[in-house]
Amino acid sequence: MLSATSLRRGLYGVIPALLLSPSLAYADWALNMTEGVTPYSKEVYGLHMAILGVCTVIGILVFGMILVSIIKFRKSQGAVPATWHHSTAAEIIWTAIPILILVVMAFPATKALVMMEDTAHSAMTIKVTGYQWRWGYDYVEDGIEIFAGLDEASNRARQINSGIDPVSVDNYLLETDNHIVIPSGTKVRILTTAADVIHSWWVPDLGWKRDAIPGFVNESWFEVESGKEGVYRGQCAELCGKDHGFMPIVVEVVTPAAYKEWVADMKARQVASAELTQKTWTAAALQTHGRKVYEANCMSCHQADGQGIPGIFPAMAASQTLNGPLADHVNLIIQGKAGTVMTGFGPLLNDADIAALISYSTQTWGDTARVVQPAEVAELRGARRAVVSAN
Amino acid sequence: MSDTHIATDHHDHHDEPARGFMRWLTTTNHKDIGTLYLLFALVMFFVGGAMALVIRLELFQPGLQFVNPQFFNSMTTVHALVMIFGGVMPAWVGFANWMIPMMIGAPDMALPRLNNWSFWILPFAFTLLITTFFLPGGAPAGGWTLYPPLVLQTGDALPFAIFAVHFLGASSIAGAINVVATVFNMRAPGMTLMKLPLFVWTWIITAFLLIATMPVLAGAVTMLLTDKFFGTSFFAAAGGGDPVMFQHIFWFFGHPEVYILILPAFGVVSAIIPTFARKPLFGYSSMVYASASIAFLSFIVWAHHMFTVGMPLAGELFFMYTTIMIAVPTGVKIFNWVATMWQGSMTFETPMLFAIAFLVLFTIGGFSGLMLGVTPVDFQYHDTYFVVAHFHYVLVTGAVFSIMAGAYFWLPKWTGHMYDEKLGKLHFWVSVISVNVLFFPQHFLGLAGMPRRIPDYSVQFADWNMVSSIGGFVFGFSQLLFVVVVIKCIRGGVKATDRVWEGAHGLEWTVASPAPYHTFNTPPAPAAIEGGMR
Ligand SMILES: [Cu+2]
């Protein structure tokens, strides 16, 4: 809600911002669509410019006629009104010419659309899942799973009245904690779906966006031209709740050779993280890691201080789950609460994350602090699985 | 005995309205009800406008300064609902009430009690909607399009908002039925269909669109209600439903809805341009046919609002072709208006200024609409500020500007006084400049990649957002000038003549200014009808 203090503080900010807004120094006064880095995005850019051109020409004609009549046919200039009010020829002309223009435009548009819908012969497939509010990526062939949400620096700066100047944050709101990596010169098939509400996966340089819809899988594709390796950024484009503006997409395009290295590297890291979940952690390490996990996953709803937002997100301290049996706590985090926006974090968090999170939450908001080890979580997770599959 | 006699006598004439609040609560007079609708719309424009200013305030610079994201989303959602259902639609019903009976030579609307009822539903509906801000979980924040599953995450507000939509639908349907009944049954002898002023024609078409689509919206929101509270799963994939089906149903209502908002504007502009060009409207019958074909096409283009949901290629092609086809009848209208001005003898009073601005700026909105209709490119434009710019050009500089034009045009007939022309022109110039500062840069933002409905943005978008916000504040506050003009005009001013404007034609200009409480108790002479035809 608008509070008087924030209003006052904001207004004080407005005047200097107007005069020497640092954000304006970074702004690029961009006017037009990007040409992008894929054959499709170039096609789209060409179409966009062509239609813009047609509209501009028609606009100049129509607005020119209006301007001429305003100048020439004014009563103060002694203009005498004509009485004609019909001309079949004129009306046929200005019906037929637009039809012709549209037909001519329809050809390249149809061609581009057919191109977009042709997902055959792709070299690899990535399943993209929208979550409130992060993206999950599943490299189907390479067996890599990545979750990518807003990076920590942006996340801190974007809190209301954080006192952090967005300009001081690199790629403010367009940076993620993890990047996905894509080989150039490769046709990549993207399957979009969602876990909770509808999202939309959009990187302008790739030339399209596609909705991620719970229960449905959409197919699209792109191929970044060789030589166009680089980092491309985008955002969720479909309103998906409170933090819709805060679920960016970062795609790192590298050469196929570098991609292979990255895959190997990711596999090695998977092994390392499996080890992390097997070792025994110190209480202090659990606290530090738990706080990080909380800030990345829970803070957007339950807030940094754990007080939540009255009426929407409950305060952590008020939750009996923190003081109840460990199994219930693990269960809540893994599967969430059915029918509420408190979704399950099972696929996102590993056993070490959950152990640290519980240690941190109970220490900070619970009646009694708990020190939970990943092994305990693993056991409970295993028990859960057994129950679920038995059902 | 004599008492009853006096009472009946009074009842028979009831020339003078009752006084005080009861007059307005119980009135069945089309002019009173028209006034109520128009004043209600004016209030709602300011309520919705205040929300828009909260949005522009937060977007003035990057970072979150004033409101949290949830409240921001409520602002965009309720702003749209208020402007569409509380501002533009009631304004058009207000014009219809005031003008249609006078334009067709009828003494009143055909169903006066229904008329009273359809207005008085509105304040209750909006009270219901606005009170949701005070409920746990806040006002609806899932967008005015109410897409599930997101909208089902709304807190206690959901059933209230849905009932509000039901009420609004009932009110609109009642209003539409009234217009249809009036025009088809109460035209003065000699007023054949092809002699109707275009405003009446466009309203008839609008009324049929309303009757056809409002029940569809009511059905869609009712399905949301049962999904949320009664365990159905129309829109939940887990229960065999389909969230995209909601979008199809919604836009089957939603696309005709945008023509509901703009068709009466075509009618108003078709009345104003010939008046101030002192030349008959060019191509009357093609205007009628173009309006009808736009209305027909509006039923088969809905999925262009949802090209990115993943339709089959054939579906995408179909909706692309039908959508760009709408440019043809719309173009005919634009060309006809320009041809009306050509070789006229124009003067530029405030209504004409707003009408010309409509002509230019609505055309710009039409261009961006054509661009959005081209599916492959829409994959880039969709859900960005380019779309926001597009629909504000057609709705603000389209619908709202023509509402302004119409208000200035008929104010002297309504109040009996000329409005303050200097103030009117000032209002026009400040509005037309600031509205472009407000909305034109949003094209750039969208093309550069800024999604819509976000409370904060990366610094590369800071420039045009700041410009847009400045335009927004000037535009918003300059509308207070309009209020001043209206109040001044109601209170006094130069006495208006019956005809008011030198080039005015039509039955409404044959009655006194201000229009007496009852007009055309006896039908107008056929000669008057012919004189109104241009
Ligand atoms: Cu999203």
mmCIF file of C-alpha atoms in Angstrom, chain A residues 33 40 44 47-48 51 113 202 207-210, chain B residues 303-309 311 316 320 323 368-384 386-387 390:
data_model
loop_
_atom_site.group_PDB
_atom_site.id
_atom_site.type_symbol
_atom_site.label_atom_id
_atom_site.label_comp_id
_atom_site.label_asym_id
_atom_site.label_seq_id
_atom_site.Cartn_x
_atom_site.Cartn_y
_atom_site.Cartn_z
ATOM 1 C CA MET A 33 12.890 -4.201 -32.031
ATOM 2 C CA TYR A 40 13.614 -16.722 -37.344
ATOM 3 C CA VAL A 44 10.416 -11.447 -37.878
ATOM 4 C CA LEU A 47 8.408 -8.452 -41.447
ATOM 5 C CA HIS A 48 8.123 -5.910 -38.665
ATOM 6 C CA ILE A 51 4.674 -3.586 -42.113
ATOM 7 C CA LEU A 113 4.780 -18.904 -39.350
ATOM 8 C CA TRP A 202 10.681 -14.973 -23.876
ATOM 9 C CA GLY A 207 12.616 -13.980 -31.901
ATOM 10 C CA TRP A 208 9.610 -15.406 -30.074
ATOM 11 C CA LYS A 209 7.840 -16.095 -26.809
ATOM 12 C CA ARG A 210 5.747 -19.098 -25.927
ATOM 13 C CA ALA B 303 -7.640 -15.870 -30.698
ATOM 14 C CA HIS B 304 -5.334 -13.086 -31.899
ATOM 15 C CA HIS B 305 -5.149 -12.161 -28.210
ATOM 16 C CA MET B 306 -3.588 -15.526 -27.503
ATOM 17 C CA PHE B 307 -1.313 -16.392 -30.412
ATOM 18 C CA THR B 308 1.378 -17.526 -27.987
ATOM 19 C CA VAL B 309 -0.653 -20.226 -26.211
ATOM 20 C CA MET B 311 -2.338 -23.161 -31.340
ATOM 21 C CA GLU B 316 -2.850 -19.330 -36.210
ATOM 22 C CA MET B 320 -4.128 -13.927 -38.619
ATOM 23 C CA THR B 323 -7.594 -10.135 -38.021
ATOM 24 C CA SER B 368 -0.195 -1.006 -34.421
ATOM 25 C CA GLY B 369 -3.252 -3.270 -34.362
ATOM 26 C CA LEU B 370 -2.474 -4.420 -37.884
ATOM 27 C CA MET B 371 1.122 -5.089 -36.867
ATOM 28 C CA LEU B 372 -0.043 -7.103 -33.858
ATOM 29 C CA GLY B 373 -2.329 -9.129 -36.090
ATOM 30 C CA VAL B 374 0.599 -10.571 -38.001
ATOM 31 C CA THR B 375 1.152 -13.724 -35.971
ATOM 32 C CA PRO B 376 4.883 -14.356 -36.396
ATOM 33 C CA VAL B 377 5.688 -10.798 -35.376
ATOM 34 C CA ASP B 378 3.150 -10.937 -32.574
ATOM 35 C CA PHE B 379 5.358 -13.592 -31.015
ATOM 36 C CA GLN B 380 7.650 -10.641 -30.276
ATOM 37 C CA TYR B 381 5.069 -7.911 -29.574
ATOM 38 C CA HIS B 382 2.704 -9.969 -27.433
ATOM 39 C CA ASP B 383 2.450 -9.034 -23.735
ATOM 40 C CA THR B 384 4.859 -6.113 -24.078
ATOM 41 C CA PHE B 386 3.813 -2.290 -27.494
ATOM 42 C CA VAL B 387 0.427 -3.849 -26.790
ATOM 43 C CA HIS B 390 -1.725 -0.024 -28.965
#
